[in-house]
XYZ file of C-alpha atoms in Angstrom:
96
model
C 18.339 3.233 -11.673
C 15.135 1.695 -10.665
C 11.738 1.229 -12.491
C 8.100 0.089 -10.828
C 6.754 -2.643 -13.881
C 3.293 -4.856 -13.488
C 4.178 -8.479 -14.879
C 1.258 -10.089 -16.137
C 1.011 -13.794 -16.167
C -1.728 -17.885 -17.274
C -3.722 -16.098 -14.750
C -7.022 -14.667 -14.791
C -8.799 -12.234 -12.807
C -12.410 -10.791 -12.589
C -13.025 -7.231 -15.209
C -16.001 -5.667 -13.922
C -15.661 -1.930 -12.603
C -14.557 -1.719 -9.831
C -12.104 -4.205 -11.162
C -10.180 -1.597 -13.259
C -10.553 0.921 -10.442
C -8.147 -0.797 -8.150
C -5.933 -2.202 -10.115
C -5.237 1.514 -10.852
C -6.112 2.265 -7.165
C -2.951 -0.763 -6.531
C -0.620 -0.270 -9.890
C -0.833 2.914 -10.644
C 2.089 3.358 -9.823
C 3.855 1.621 -12.338
C 5.750 2.827 -15.590
C 4.816 0.315 -17.782
C 2.981 -3.485 -18.211
C 5.118 -7.115 -18.994
C 3.360 -9.933 -19.880
C 4.669 -12.404 -20.442
C 2.914 -14.412 -23.342
C -1.037 -16.861 -23.115
C -2.794 -13.742 -21.261
C -5.973 -13.099 -23.127
C -6.195 -10.097 -26.032
C -9.305 -9.349 -24.127
C -7.411 -9.272 -21.081
C -4.620 -7.131 -21.942
C -6.553 -4.257 -23.531
C -7.894 -4.367 -20.055
C -5.247 -3.477 -17.949
C -3.859 -0.953 -20.913
C -6.050 1.131 -19.947
C -6.597 0.659 -16.487
C -3.362 1.676 -15.591
C -2.622 4.132 -18.969
C 0.769 2.645 -18.687
C 2.588 0.970 -22.322
C 1.831 -2.339 -21.963
C 4.928 -5.269 -23.722
C 4.134 -8.194 -24.822
C 5.197 -11.536 -26.523
C 3.508 -13.853 -27.743
C 3.040 -16.961 -26.105
C 2.780 -20.690 -26.828
C -0.934 -20.766 -26.789
C -1.716 -18.076 -29.502
C -5.066 -16.167 -29.778
C -6.171 -16.668 -32.472
C -9.030 -14.249 -33.981
C -10.035 -17.604 -36.433
C -8.735 -17.364 -40.437
C -5.519 -18.222 -38.447
C -5.037 -14.721 -37.148
C -3.732 -13.796 -34.213
C -5.123 -11.515 -32.228
C -2.826 -8.354 -30.926
C -4.361 -6.552 -28.347
C -4.675 -2.284 -29.034
C -1.844 -0.058 -28.822
C 0.022 -3.108 -26.357
C 3.776 -3.414 -27.954
C 4.396 -5.900 -29.334
C 8.508 -7.112 -28.053
C 8.467 -10.934 -30.062
C 12.321 -11.935 -31.055
C 12.816 -7.354 -30.522
C 15.791 -5.417 -27.794
C 13.437 -2.218 -27.420
C 14.869 0.650 -25.050
C 11.240 2.091 -22.857
C 11.340 5.495 -23.188
C 10.447 6.981 -19.740
C 12.425 4.731 -17.497
C 15.837 3.648 -20.359
C 15.167 0.183 -19.820
C 16.200 -2.560 -22.561
C 13.380 -5.641 -22.518
C 14.480 -8.161 -24.862
C 11.214 -10.585 -26.532
């Protein structure tokens, strides 16, 4: 089975509206997004919103802190840290 996924890592770029349109145009065919840790919550939410696809992520070694020792979680994303899950759209098994 072939699955088109977008993998993102700890490299950042411009999050303007014009960039959102470019992301949709170039990456609209992906089935889901995988984040490999250490990306800002706002960046992950931007990608998930731009593509309207499932976004799976794991916590990195430089946690996104919200203050008071809490870790921020990206809205609409699926935390697979320490888990094994199956993407319902592709049947692909993901381990975090």
